[in-house]
Amino acid sequence: MENLIRFIKFPITFNIERLQKDVQKILSKKWINHYNTNDYTGNWSSISLYSEGGKSENINAYNKGTEKVTYTEIIESCDYFKEIIDQFLFEKTTVRLLRLAVGAEIKPHVDNCLGYEDNCFRIHIPIITNKDVIFILDNQRLIMNEGECWYINANFTHSVVNHGKEDRIHLVIDGIRNEWTDELFFKEANEQQFLKPEKKMSDNEKELIIEELKRMNSNTANELISKIQNK
């Protein structure tokens, strides 16, 4: 895990004024409290721009696979959000606005299988933030400014607290890795830094596997035994 990339600040920026203009159009809409209620204190809410079933109230990060993933009705009034989403040429699994209210805190946690090494990933685009937002990823503070574009490896422990005087709102895009994203990511880091390390077998696991292979008593089994013993 030590070799894996924790984050990338892409050399991409978006128009802050247009981002904030779009978000102002939907602040009065129905935002849904985040479902991981044990992971935060205060107010943490979301509204979907792209979701399974095309429903803005469906803020789930993981789809059930029962309905088509598509734009929600919210996007109709948000031309710039749609322009941004469409320029990312990969399959999106969900696109949400995440809003962390003043004084709210997201406790340290991990989001399993949300690193590029898992063939899926998460992009953050801050729309409204402030200098008193404390975002910690794997014991390192990241300062993500409005209009920037970041990859966050959510497999690593992360937390957020908003000590500022205004709500923090990010556009968050979850997607599936493809050749287009490989080109984007590999410009910023070595390809080897996105490879999940092989799980090392314990001595006990090795012994059990070797015993099973010995029972097979074949040339292939003997070759596998040799490889396991030399690891």
JSON list of C-alpha atoms in Angstrom, two decimals, residues 92-215:
[
{"chain": "A", "resi": 92, "resn": "LYS", "atom": "CA", "xyz": [-19.80, 7.73, -14.41]},
{"chain": "A", "resi": 93, "resn": "THR", "atom": "CA", "xyz": [-21.35, 5.71, -11.60]},
{"chain": "A", "resi": 94, "resn": "THR", "atom": "CA", "xyz": [-22.60, 8.75, -9.70]},
{"chain": "A", "resi": 95, "resn": "VAL", "atom": "CA", "xyz": [-22.17, 12.53, -9.68]},
{"chain": "A", "resi": 96, "resn": "ARG", "atom": "CA", "xyz": [-23.18, 14.42, -6.56]},
{"chain": "A", "resi": 97, "resn": "LEU", "atom": "CA", "xyz": [-22.86, 17.72, -4.80]},
{"chain": "A", "resi": 98, "resn": "LEU", "atom": "CA", "xyz": [-21.69, 17.16, -1.23]},
{"chain": "A", "resi": 99, "resn": "ARG", "atom": "CA", "xyz": [-22.35, 19.92, 1.29]},
{"chain": "A", "resi": 100, "resn": "LEU", "atom": "CA", "xyz": [-20.62, 20.07, 4.67]},
{"chain": "A", "resi": 101, "resn": "ALA", "atom": "CA", "xyz": [-22.23, 22.70, 6.86]},
{"chain": "A", "resi": 102, "resn": "VAL", "atom": "CA", "xyz": [-20.42, 25.12, 9.14]},
{"chain": "A", "resi": 103, "resn": "GLY", "atom": "CA", "xyz": [-19.19, 23.29, 12.23]},
{"chain": "A", "resi": 104, "resn": "ALA", "atom": "CA", "xyz": [-19.82, 19.83, 10.77]},
{"chain": "A", "resi": 105, "resn": "GLU", "atom": "CA", "xyz": [-17.25, 17.06, 10.89]},
{"chain": "A", "resi": 106, "resn": "ILE", "atom": "CA", "xyz": [-16.78, 13.87, 8.86]},
{"chain": "A", "resi": 107, "resn": "LYS", "atom": "CA", "xyz": [-15.00, 11.40, 11.10]},
{"chain": "A", "resi": 108, "resn": "PRO", "atom": "CA", "xyz": [-11.95, 9.40, 9.97]},
{"chain": "A", "resi": 109, "resn": "HIS", "atom": "CA", "xyz": [-13.13, 6.58, 7.69]},
{"chain": "A", "resi": 110, "resn": "VAL", "atom": "CA", "xyz": [-12.34, 4.69, 4.49]},
{"chain": "A", "resi": 111, "resn": "ASP", "atom": "CA", "xyz": [-14.46, 4.06, 1.39]},
{"chain": "A", "resi": 112, "resn": "ASN", "atom": "CA", "xyz": [-13.60, 0.58, 0.18]},
{"chain": "A", "resi": 113, "resn": "CYS", "atom": "CA", "xyz": [-12.69, 0.00, -3.49]},
{"chain": "A", "resi": 114, "resn": "LEU", "atom": "CA", "xyz": [-12.50, 3.67, -4.40]},
{"chain": "A", "resi": 115, "resn": "GLY", "atom": "CA", "xyz": [-8.88, 3.87, -5.48]},
{"chain": "A", "resi": 116, "resn": "TYR", "atom": "CA", "xyz": [-7.62, 3.93, -9.05]},
{"chain": "A", "resi": 117, "resn": "GLU", "atom": "CA", "xyz": [-5.95, 0.56, -8.42]},
{"chain": "A", "resi": 118, "resn": "ASP", "atom": "CA", "xyz": [-9.48, -0.87, -8.03]},
{"chain": "A", "resi": 119, "resn": "ASN", "atom": "CA", "xyz": [-10.41, 0.35, -11.53]},
{"chain": "A", "resi": 120, "resn": "CYS", "atom": "CA", "xyz": [-12.74, 2.97, -10.09]},
{"chain": "A", "resi": 121, "resn": "PHE", "atom": "CA", "xyz": [-12.05, 6.37, -8.61]},
{"chain": "A", "resi": 122, "resn": "ARG", "atom": "CA", "xyz": [-13.37, 9.64, -7.20]},
{"chain": "A", "resi": 123, "resn": "ILE", "atom": "CA", "xyz": [-12.81, 13.19, -8.46]},
{"chain": "A", "resi": 124, "resn": "HIS", "atom": "CA", "xyz": [-13.35, 16.28, -6.26]},
{"chain": "A", "resi": 125, "resn": "ILE", "atom": "CA", "xyz": [-14.00, 19.76, -7.64]},
{"chain": "A", "resi": 126, "resn": "PRO", "atom": "CA", "xyz": [-14.39, 22.32, -4.83]},
{"chain": "A", "resi": 127, "resn": "ILE", "atom": "CA", "xyz": [-17.09, 24.91, -5.56]},
{"chain": "A", "resi": 128, "resn": "ILE", "atom": "CA", "xyz": [-17.35, 26.73, -2.24]},
{"chain": "A", "resi": 129, "resn": "THR", "atom": "CA", "xyz": [-14.74, 26.25, 0.47]},
{"chain": "A", "resi": 130, "resn": "ASN", "atom": "CA", "xyz": [-12.65, 28.24, 2.93]},
{"chain": "A", "resi": 131, "resn": "LYS", "atom": "CA", "xyz": [-9.23, 28.25, 4.58]},
{"chain": "A", "resi": 132, "resn": "ASP", "atom": "CA", "xyz": [-10.65, 26.73, 7.76]},
{"chain": "A", "resi": 133, "resn": "VAL", "atom": "CA", "xyz": [-11.76, 23.49, 6.14]},
{"chain": "A", "resi": 134, "resn": "ILE", "atom": "CA", "xyz": [-9.42, 20.76, 7.39]},
{"chain": "A", "resi": 135, "resn": "PHE", "atom": "CA", "xyz": [-9.25, 17.78, 5.03]},
{"chain": "A", "resi": 136, "resn": "ILE", "atom": "CA", "xyz": [-6.90, 15.01, 6.16]},
{"chain": "A", "resi": 137, "resn": "LEU", "atom": "CA", "xyz": [-5.95, 12.07, 3.93]},
{"chain": "A", "resi": 138, "resn": "ASP", "atom": "CA", "xyz": [-3.66, 9.40, 5.36]},
{"chain": "A", "resi": 139, "resn": "ASN", "atom": "CA", "xyz": [-2.37, 11.85, 8.00]},
{"chain": "A", "resi": 140, "resn": "GLN", "atom": "CA", "xyz": [-1.66, 14.59, 5.45]},
{"chain": "A", "resi": 141, "resn": "ARG", "atom": "CA", "xyz": [-3.65, 17.81, 5.15]},
{"chain": "A", "resi": 142, "resn": "LEU", "atom": "CA", "xyz": [-4.81, 18.65, 1.63]},
{"chain": "A", "resi": 143, "resn": "ILE", "atom": "CA", "xyz": [-5.83, 22.20, 0.76]},
{"chain": "A", "resi": 144, "resn": "MET", "atom": "CA", "xyz": [-8.23, 21.96, -2.16]},
{"chain": "A", "resi": 145, "resn": "ASN", "atom": "CA", "xyz": [-9.13, 25.37, -3.56]},
{"chain": "A", "resi": 146, "resn": "GLU", "atom": "CA", "xyz": [-12.23, 26.44, -5.45]},
{"chain": "A", "resi": 147, "resn": "GLY", "atom": "CA", "xyz": [-12.19, 25.46, -9.12]},
{"chain": "A", "resi": 148, "resn": "GLU", "atom": "CA", "xyz": [-9.41, 22.89, -8.78]},
{"chain": "A", "resi": 149, "resn": "CYS", "atom": "CA", "xyz": [-9.66, 19.23, -9.78]},
{"chain": "A", "resi": 150, "resn": "TRP", "atom": "CA", "xyz": [-8.41, 16.47, -7.47]},
{"chain": "A", "resi": 151, "resn": "TYR", "atom": "CA", "xyz": [-8.26, 12.69, -7.38]},
{"chain": "A", "resi": 152, "resn": "ILE", "atom": "CA", "xyz": [-8.62, 11.34, -3.85]},
{"chain": "A", "resi": 153, "resn": "ASN", "atom": "CA", "xyz": [-7.81, 7.72, -3.05]},
{"chain": "A", "resi": 154, "resn": "ALA", "atom": "CA", "xyz": [-10.66, 7.08, -0.64]},
{"chain": "A", "resi": 155, "resn": "ASN", "atom": "CA", "xyz": [-9.26, 3.66, 0.30]},
{"chain": "A", "resi": 156, "resn": "PHE", "atom": "CA", "xyz": [-7.02, 5.54, 2.71]},
{"chain": "A", "resi": 157, "resn": "THR", "atom": "CA", "xyz": [-8.33, 6.99, 5.96]},
{"chain": "A", "resi": 158, "resn": "HIS", "atom": "CA", "xyz": [-9.67, 10.50, 5.50]},
{"chain": "A", "resi": 159, "resn": "SER", "atom": "CA", "xyz": [-11.63, 13.07, 7.48]},
{"chain": "A", "resi": 160, "resn": "VAL", "atom": "CA", "xyz": [-13.00, 16.60, 7.09]},
{"chain": "A", "resi": 161, "resn": "VAL", "atom": "CA", "xyz": [-14.05, 19.33, 9.49]},
{"chain": "A", "resi": 162, "resn": "ASN", "atom": "CA", "xyz": [-15.47, 22.71, 8.51]},
{"chain": "A", "resi": 163, "resn": "HIS", "atom": "CA", "xyz": [-14.29, 25.32, 11.01]},
{"chain": "A", "resi": 164, "resn": "GLY", "atom": "CA", "xyz": [-15.17, 28.13, 8.61]},
{"chain": "A", "resi": 165, "resn": "LYS", "atom": "CA", "xyz": [-18.11, 30.52, 8.39]},
{"chain": "A", "resi": 166, "resn": "GLU", "atom": "CA", "xyz": [-19.69, 29.13, 5.21]},
{"chain": "A", "resi": 167, "resn": "ASP", "atom": "CA", "xyz": [-20.76, 25.70, 4.00]},
{"chain": "A", "resi": 168, "resn": "ARG", "atom": "CA", "xyz": [-18.26, 23.70, 1.97]},
{"chain": "A", "resi": 169, "resn": "ILE", "atom": "CA", "xyz": [-19.65, 22.31, -1.31]},
{"chain": "A", "resi": 170, "resn": "HIS", "atom": "CA", "xyz": [-17.81, 19.96, -3.67]},
{"chain": "A", "resi": 171, "resn": "LEU", "atom": "CA", "xyz": [-18.78, 18.46, -7.01]},
{"chain": "A", "resi": 172, "resn": "VAL", "atom": "CA", "xyz": [-17.88, 14.78, -6.61]},
{"chain": "A", "resi": 173, "resn": "ILE", "atom": "CA", "xyz": [-17.63, 12.47, -9.62]},
{"chain": "A", "resi": 174, "resn": "ASP", "atom": "CA", "xyz": [-17.24, 8.69, -9.27]},
{"chain": "A", "resi": 175, "resn": "GLY", "atom": "CA", "xyz": [-16.21, 6.78, -12.37]},
{"chain": "A", "resi": 176, "resn": "ILE", "atom": "CA", "xyz": [-14.79, 3.67, -14.00]},
{"chain": "A", "resi": 177, "resn": "ARG", "atom": "CA", "xyz": [-11.21, 3.49, -15.22]},
{"chain": "A", "resi": 178, "resn": "ASN", "atom": "CA", "xyz": [-10.56, 3.30, -18.98]},
{"chain": "A", "resi": 179, "resn": "GLU", "atom": "CA", "xyz": [-7.85, 4.17, -21.53]},
{"chain": "A", "resi": 180, "resn": "TRP", "atom": "CA", "xyz": [-8.78, 7.86, -21.46]},
{"chain": "A", "resi": 181, "resn": "THR", "atom": "CA", "xyz": [-8.39, 8.03, -17.68]},
{"chain": "A", "resi": 182, "resn": "ASP", "atom": "CA", "xyz": [-5.15, 6.03, -17.81]},
{"chain": "A", "resi": 183, "resn": "GLU", "atom": "CA", "xyz": [-3.69, 8.72, -20.04]},
{"chain": "A", "resi": 184, "resn": "LEU", "atom": "CA", "xyz": [-4.92, 11.42, -17.65]},
{"chain": "A", "resi": 185, "resn": "PHE", "atom": "CA", "xyz": [-3.59, 9.73, -14.51]},
{"chain": "A", "resi": 186, "resn": "PHE", "atom": "CA", "xyz": [-0.30, 8.42, -15.90]},
{"chain": "A", "resi": 187, "resn": "LYS", "atom": "CA", "xyz": [0.74, 11.93, -16.89]},
{"chain": "A", "resi": 188, "resn": "GLU", "atom": "CA", "xyz": [0.77, 12.79, -13.19]},
{"chain": "A", "resi": 189, "resn": "ALA", "atom": "CA", "xyz": [2.30, 9.64, -11.68]},
{"chain": "A", "resi": 190, "resn": "ASN", "atom": "CA", "xyz": [4.08, 6.45, -12.66]},
{"chain": "A", "resi": 191, "resn": "GLU", "atom": "CA", "xyz": [1.82, 3.61, -13.76]},
{"chain": "A", "resi": 192, "resn": "GLN", "atom": "CA", "xyz": [3.42, 1.36, -11.13]},
{"chain": "A", "resi": 193, "resn": "GLN", "atom": "CA", "xyz": [1.99, 3.61, -8.42]},
{"chain": "A", "resi": 194, "resn": "PHE", "atom": "CA", "xyz": [-1.52, 2.49, -9.33]},
{"chain": "A", "resi": 195, "resn": "LEU", "atom": "CA", "xyz": [-0.88, -1.24, -8.95]},
{"chain": "A", "resi": 196, "resn": "LYS", "atom": "CA", "xyz": [-2.44, -2.96, -5.98]},
{"chain": "A", "resi": 197, "resn": "PRO", "atom": "CA", "xyz": [0.22, -4.93, -4.10]},
{"chain": "A", "resi": 198, "resn": "GLU", "atom": "CA", "xyz": [-0.11, -8.69, -4.10]},
{"chain": "A", "resi": 199, "resn": "LYS", "atom": "CA", "xyz": [-1.44, -10.13, -0.89]},
{"chain": "A", "resi": 200, "resn": "LYS", "atom": "CA", "xyz": [1.33, -11.98, 0.91]},
{"chain": "A", "resi": 201, "resn": "MET", "atom": "CA", "xyz": [0.54, -15.45, 2.17]},
{"chain": "A", "resi": 202, "resn": "SER", "atom": "CA", "xyz": [1.22, -16.31, 5.76]},
{"chain": "A", "resi": 203, "resn": "ASP", "atom": "CA", "xyz": [3.52, -19.26, 6.52]},
{"chain": "A", "resi": 204, "resn": "ASN", "atom": "CA", "xyz": [0.48, -21.24, 7.64]},
{"chain": "A", "resi": 205, "resn": "GLU", "atom": "CA", "xyz": [-1.36, -20.53, 4.37]},
{"chain": "A", "resi": 206, "resn": "LYS", "atom": "CA", "xyz": [1.71, -21.58, 2.39]},
{"chain": "A", "resi": 207, "resn": "GLU", "atom": "CA", "xyz": [1.95, -24.87, 4.28]},
{"chain": "A", "resi": 208, "resn": "LEU", "atom": "CA", "xyz": [-1.72, -25.69, 3.67]},
{"chain": "A", "resi": 209, "resn": "ILE", "atom": "CA", "xyz": [-1.47, -24.96, -0.06]},
{"chain": "A", "resi": 210, "resn": "ILE", "atom": "CA", "xyz": [1.76, -26.93, -0.41]},
{"chain": "A", "resi": 211, "resn": "GLU", "atom": "CA", "xyz": [0.20, -29.95, 1.30]},
{"chain": "A", "resi": 212, "resn": "GLU", "atom": "CA", "xyz": [-2.74, -29.84, -1.13]},
{"chain": "A", "resi": 213, "resn": "LEU", "atom": "CA", "xyz": [-0.39, -29.55, -4.10]},
{"chain": "A", "resi": 214, "resn": "LYS", "atom": "CA", "xyz": [1.70, -32.49, -2.88]},
{"chain": "A", "resi": 215, "resn": "ARG", "atom": "CA", "xyz": [-1.41, -34.67, -2.93]}
]
